[in-house]
Short mmCIF file of N, CA, C and O in Angstrom, two decimals:
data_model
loop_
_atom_site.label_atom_id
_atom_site.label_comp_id
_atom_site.label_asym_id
_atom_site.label_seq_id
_atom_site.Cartn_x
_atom_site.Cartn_y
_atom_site.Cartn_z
N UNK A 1 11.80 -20.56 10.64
CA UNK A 1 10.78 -20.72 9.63
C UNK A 1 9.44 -20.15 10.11
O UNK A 1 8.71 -19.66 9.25
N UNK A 2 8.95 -20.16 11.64
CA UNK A 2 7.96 -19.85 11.58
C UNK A 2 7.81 -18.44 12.24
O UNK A 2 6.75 -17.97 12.66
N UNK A 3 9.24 -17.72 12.27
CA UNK A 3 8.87 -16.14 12.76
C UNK A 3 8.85 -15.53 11.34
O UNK A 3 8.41 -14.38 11.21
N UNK A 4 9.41 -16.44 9.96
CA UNK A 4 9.22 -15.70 8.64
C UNK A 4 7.50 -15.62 7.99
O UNK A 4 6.74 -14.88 7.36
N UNK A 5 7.57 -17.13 8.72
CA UNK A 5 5.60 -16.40 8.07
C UNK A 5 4.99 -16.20 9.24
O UNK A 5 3.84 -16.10 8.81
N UNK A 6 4.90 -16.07 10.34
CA UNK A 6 4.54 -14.94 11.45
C UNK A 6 4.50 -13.36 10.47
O UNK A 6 3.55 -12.77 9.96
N UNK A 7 5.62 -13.14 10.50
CA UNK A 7 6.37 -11.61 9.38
C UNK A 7 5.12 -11.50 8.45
O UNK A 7 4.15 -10.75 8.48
N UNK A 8 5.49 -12.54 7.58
CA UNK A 8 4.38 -12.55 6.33
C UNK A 8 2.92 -12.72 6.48
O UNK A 8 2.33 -12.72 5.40
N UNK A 9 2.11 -12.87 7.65
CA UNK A 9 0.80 -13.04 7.80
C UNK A 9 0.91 -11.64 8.60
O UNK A 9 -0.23 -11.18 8.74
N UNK A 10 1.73 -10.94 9.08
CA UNK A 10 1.50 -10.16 9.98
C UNK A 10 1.50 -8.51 8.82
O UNK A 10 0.72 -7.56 8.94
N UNK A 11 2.51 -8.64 7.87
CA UNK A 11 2.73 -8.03 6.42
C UNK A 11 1.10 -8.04 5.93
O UNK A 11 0.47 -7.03 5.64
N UNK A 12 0.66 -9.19 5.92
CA UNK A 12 -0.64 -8.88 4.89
C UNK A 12 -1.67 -8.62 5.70
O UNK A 12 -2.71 -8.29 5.14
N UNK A 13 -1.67 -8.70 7.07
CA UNK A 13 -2.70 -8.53 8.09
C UNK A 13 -2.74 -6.82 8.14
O UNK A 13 -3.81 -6.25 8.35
N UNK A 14 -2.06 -6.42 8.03
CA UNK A 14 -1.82 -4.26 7.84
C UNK A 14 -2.03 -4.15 6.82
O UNK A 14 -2.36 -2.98 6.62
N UNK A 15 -2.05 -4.83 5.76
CA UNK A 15 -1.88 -3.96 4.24
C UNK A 15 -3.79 -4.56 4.60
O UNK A 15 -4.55 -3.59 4.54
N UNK A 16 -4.20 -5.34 4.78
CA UNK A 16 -5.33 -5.31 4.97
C UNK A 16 -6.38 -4.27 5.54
O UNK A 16 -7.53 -3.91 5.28
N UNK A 17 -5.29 -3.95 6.54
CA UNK A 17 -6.10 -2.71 7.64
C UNK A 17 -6.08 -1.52 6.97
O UNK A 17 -6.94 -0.65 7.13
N UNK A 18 -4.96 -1.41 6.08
CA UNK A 18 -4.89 0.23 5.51
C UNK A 18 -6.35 -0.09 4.16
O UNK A 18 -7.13 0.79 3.78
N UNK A 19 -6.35 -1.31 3.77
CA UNK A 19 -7.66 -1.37 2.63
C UNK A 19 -8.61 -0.78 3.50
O UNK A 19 -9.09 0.35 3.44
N UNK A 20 -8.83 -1.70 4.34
CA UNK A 20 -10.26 -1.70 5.20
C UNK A 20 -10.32 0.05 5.38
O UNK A 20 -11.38 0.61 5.10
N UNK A 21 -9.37 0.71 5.77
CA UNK A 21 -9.49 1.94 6.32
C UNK A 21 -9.44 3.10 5.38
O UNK A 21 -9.53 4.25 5.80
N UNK A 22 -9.30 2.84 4.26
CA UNK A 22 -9.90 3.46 2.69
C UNK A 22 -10.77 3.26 2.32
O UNK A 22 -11.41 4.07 1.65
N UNK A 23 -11.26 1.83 2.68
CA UNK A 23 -12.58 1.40 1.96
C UNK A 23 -13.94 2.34 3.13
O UNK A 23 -15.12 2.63 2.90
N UNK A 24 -13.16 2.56 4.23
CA UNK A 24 -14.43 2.79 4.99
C UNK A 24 -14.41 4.51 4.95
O UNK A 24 -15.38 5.12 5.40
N UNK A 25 -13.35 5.16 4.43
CA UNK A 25 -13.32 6.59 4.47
C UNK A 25 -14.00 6.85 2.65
O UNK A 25 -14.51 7.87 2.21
N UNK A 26 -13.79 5.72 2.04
CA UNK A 26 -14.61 6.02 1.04
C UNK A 26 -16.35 6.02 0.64
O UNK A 26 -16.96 6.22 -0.42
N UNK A 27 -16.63 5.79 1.57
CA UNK A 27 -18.02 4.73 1.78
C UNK A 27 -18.94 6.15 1.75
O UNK A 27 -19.81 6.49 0.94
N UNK A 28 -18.43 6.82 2.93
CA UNK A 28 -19.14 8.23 3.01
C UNK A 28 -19.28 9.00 1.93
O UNK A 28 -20.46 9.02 1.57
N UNK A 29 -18.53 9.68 1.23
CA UNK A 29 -18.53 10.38 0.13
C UNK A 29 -19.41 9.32 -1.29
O UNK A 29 -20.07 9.90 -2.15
N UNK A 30 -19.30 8.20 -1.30
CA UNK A 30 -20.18 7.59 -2.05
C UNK A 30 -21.53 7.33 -1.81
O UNK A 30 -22.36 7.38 -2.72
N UNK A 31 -21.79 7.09 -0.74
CA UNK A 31 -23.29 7.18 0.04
C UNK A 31 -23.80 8.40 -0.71
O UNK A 31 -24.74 8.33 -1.50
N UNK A 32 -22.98 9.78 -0.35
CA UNK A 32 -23.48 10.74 -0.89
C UNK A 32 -23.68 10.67 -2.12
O UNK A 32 -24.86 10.92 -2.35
N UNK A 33 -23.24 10.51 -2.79
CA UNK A 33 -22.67 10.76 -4.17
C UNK A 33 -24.10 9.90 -5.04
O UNK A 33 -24.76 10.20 -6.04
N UNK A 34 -24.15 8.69 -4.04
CA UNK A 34 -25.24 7.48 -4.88
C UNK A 34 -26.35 8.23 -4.59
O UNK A 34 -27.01 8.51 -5.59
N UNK A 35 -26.95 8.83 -3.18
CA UNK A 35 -28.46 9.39 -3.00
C UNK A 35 -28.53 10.58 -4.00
O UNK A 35 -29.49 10.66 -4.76
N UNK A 36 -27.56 11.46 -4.02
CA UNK A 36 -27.97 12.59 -4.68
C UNK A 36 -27.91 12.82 -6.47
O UNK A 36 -28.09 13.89 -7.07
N UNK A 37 -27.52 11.18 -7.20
CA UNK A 37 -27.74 10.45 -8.07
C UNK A 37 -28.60 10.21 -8.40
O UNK A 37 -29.16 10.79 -9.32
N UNK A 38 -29.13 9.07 -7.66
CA UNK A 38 -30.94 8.26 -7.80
C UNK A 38 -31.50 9.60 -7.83
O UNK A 38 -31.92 9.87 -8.95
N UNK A 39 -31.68 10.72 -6.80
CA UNK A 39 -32.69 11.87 -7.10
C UNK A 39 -32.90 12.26 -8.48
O UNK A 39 -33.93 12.38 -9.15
N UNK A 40 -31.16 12.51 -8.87
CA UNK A 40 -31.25 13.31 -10.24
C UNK A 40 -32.20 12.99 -11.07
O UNK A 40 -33.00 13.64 -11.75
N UNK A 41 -31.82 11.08 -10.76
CA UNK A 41 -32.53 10.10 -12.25
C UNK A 41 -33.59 10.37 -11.94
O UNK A 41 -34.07 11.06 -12.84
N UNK A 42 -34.55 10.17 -10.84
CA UNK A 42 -35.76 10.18 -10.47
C UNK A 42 -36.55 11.57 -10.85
O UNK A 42 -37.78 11.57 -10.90
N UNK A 43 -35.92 12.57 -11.07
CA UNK A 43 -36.67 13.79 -11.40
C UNK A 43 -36.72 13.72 -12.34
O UNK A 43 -37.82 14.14 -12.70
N UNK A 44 -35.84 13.24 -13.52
CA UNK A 44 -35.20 13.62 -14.76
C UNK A 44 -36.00 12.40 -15.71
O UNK A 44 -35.69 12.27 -16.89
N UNK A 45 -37.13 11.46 -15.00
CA UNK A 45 -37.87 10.53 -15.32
C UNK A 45 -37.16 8.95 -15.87
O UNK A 45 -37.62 8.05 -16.57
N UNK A 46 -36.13 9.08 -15.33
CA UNK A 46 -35.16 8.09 -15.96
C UNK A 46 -35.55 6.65 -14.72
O UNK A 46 -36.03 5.56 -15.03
N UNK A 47 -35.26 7.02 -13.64
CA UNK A 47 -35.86 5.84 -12.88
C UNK A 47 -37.17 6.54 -11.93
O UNK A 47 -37.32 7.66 -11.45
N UNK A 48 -38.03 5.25 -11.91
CA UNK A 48 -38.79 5.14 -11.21
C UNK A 48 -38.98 6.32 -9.61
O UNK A 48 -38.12 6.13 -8.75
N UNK A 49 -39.83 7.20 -9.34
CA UNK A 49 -39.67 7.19 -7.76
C UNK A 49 -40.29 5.90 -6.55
O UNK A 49 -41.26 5.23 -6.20
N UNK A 50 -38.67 6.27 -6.28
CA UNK A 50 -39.10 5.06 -5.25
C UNK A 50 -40.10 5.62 -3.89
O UNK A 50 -40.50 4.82 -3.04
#
C-alpha cells in the first residue's frame, strides 16, 4: 500500500516539474512580449507613461 502512493506522489511530483519547466521557459518570451506592449499603449496614448 505504501510503495502505491510512494508511485502516486512521485507520478504527480514530475508532472509537476515538467509544469514548472514550461512555466519558466514561458516567462521569457512573455516578459518580452508584456514590455514591448505597455510601450505600444504608452505611445499610442492609451496608457499613461510610466
Amino acid at each position: 500500500m505504501l510503495l502505491i502512493r510512494k508511485r502516486e506522489l512521485k507520478g504527480r511530483t514530475e508532472a509537476l516539474m515538467v509544469l514548472i519547466d514550461l512555466s519558466d521557459k514561458a516567462a521569457i518570451p512573455l516578459g518580452a512580449a508584456v514590455t514591448g506592449a505597455v510601450s505600444i499603449l504608452a505611445s499610442t496614448g492609451v496608457l499613461d507613461d510610466p
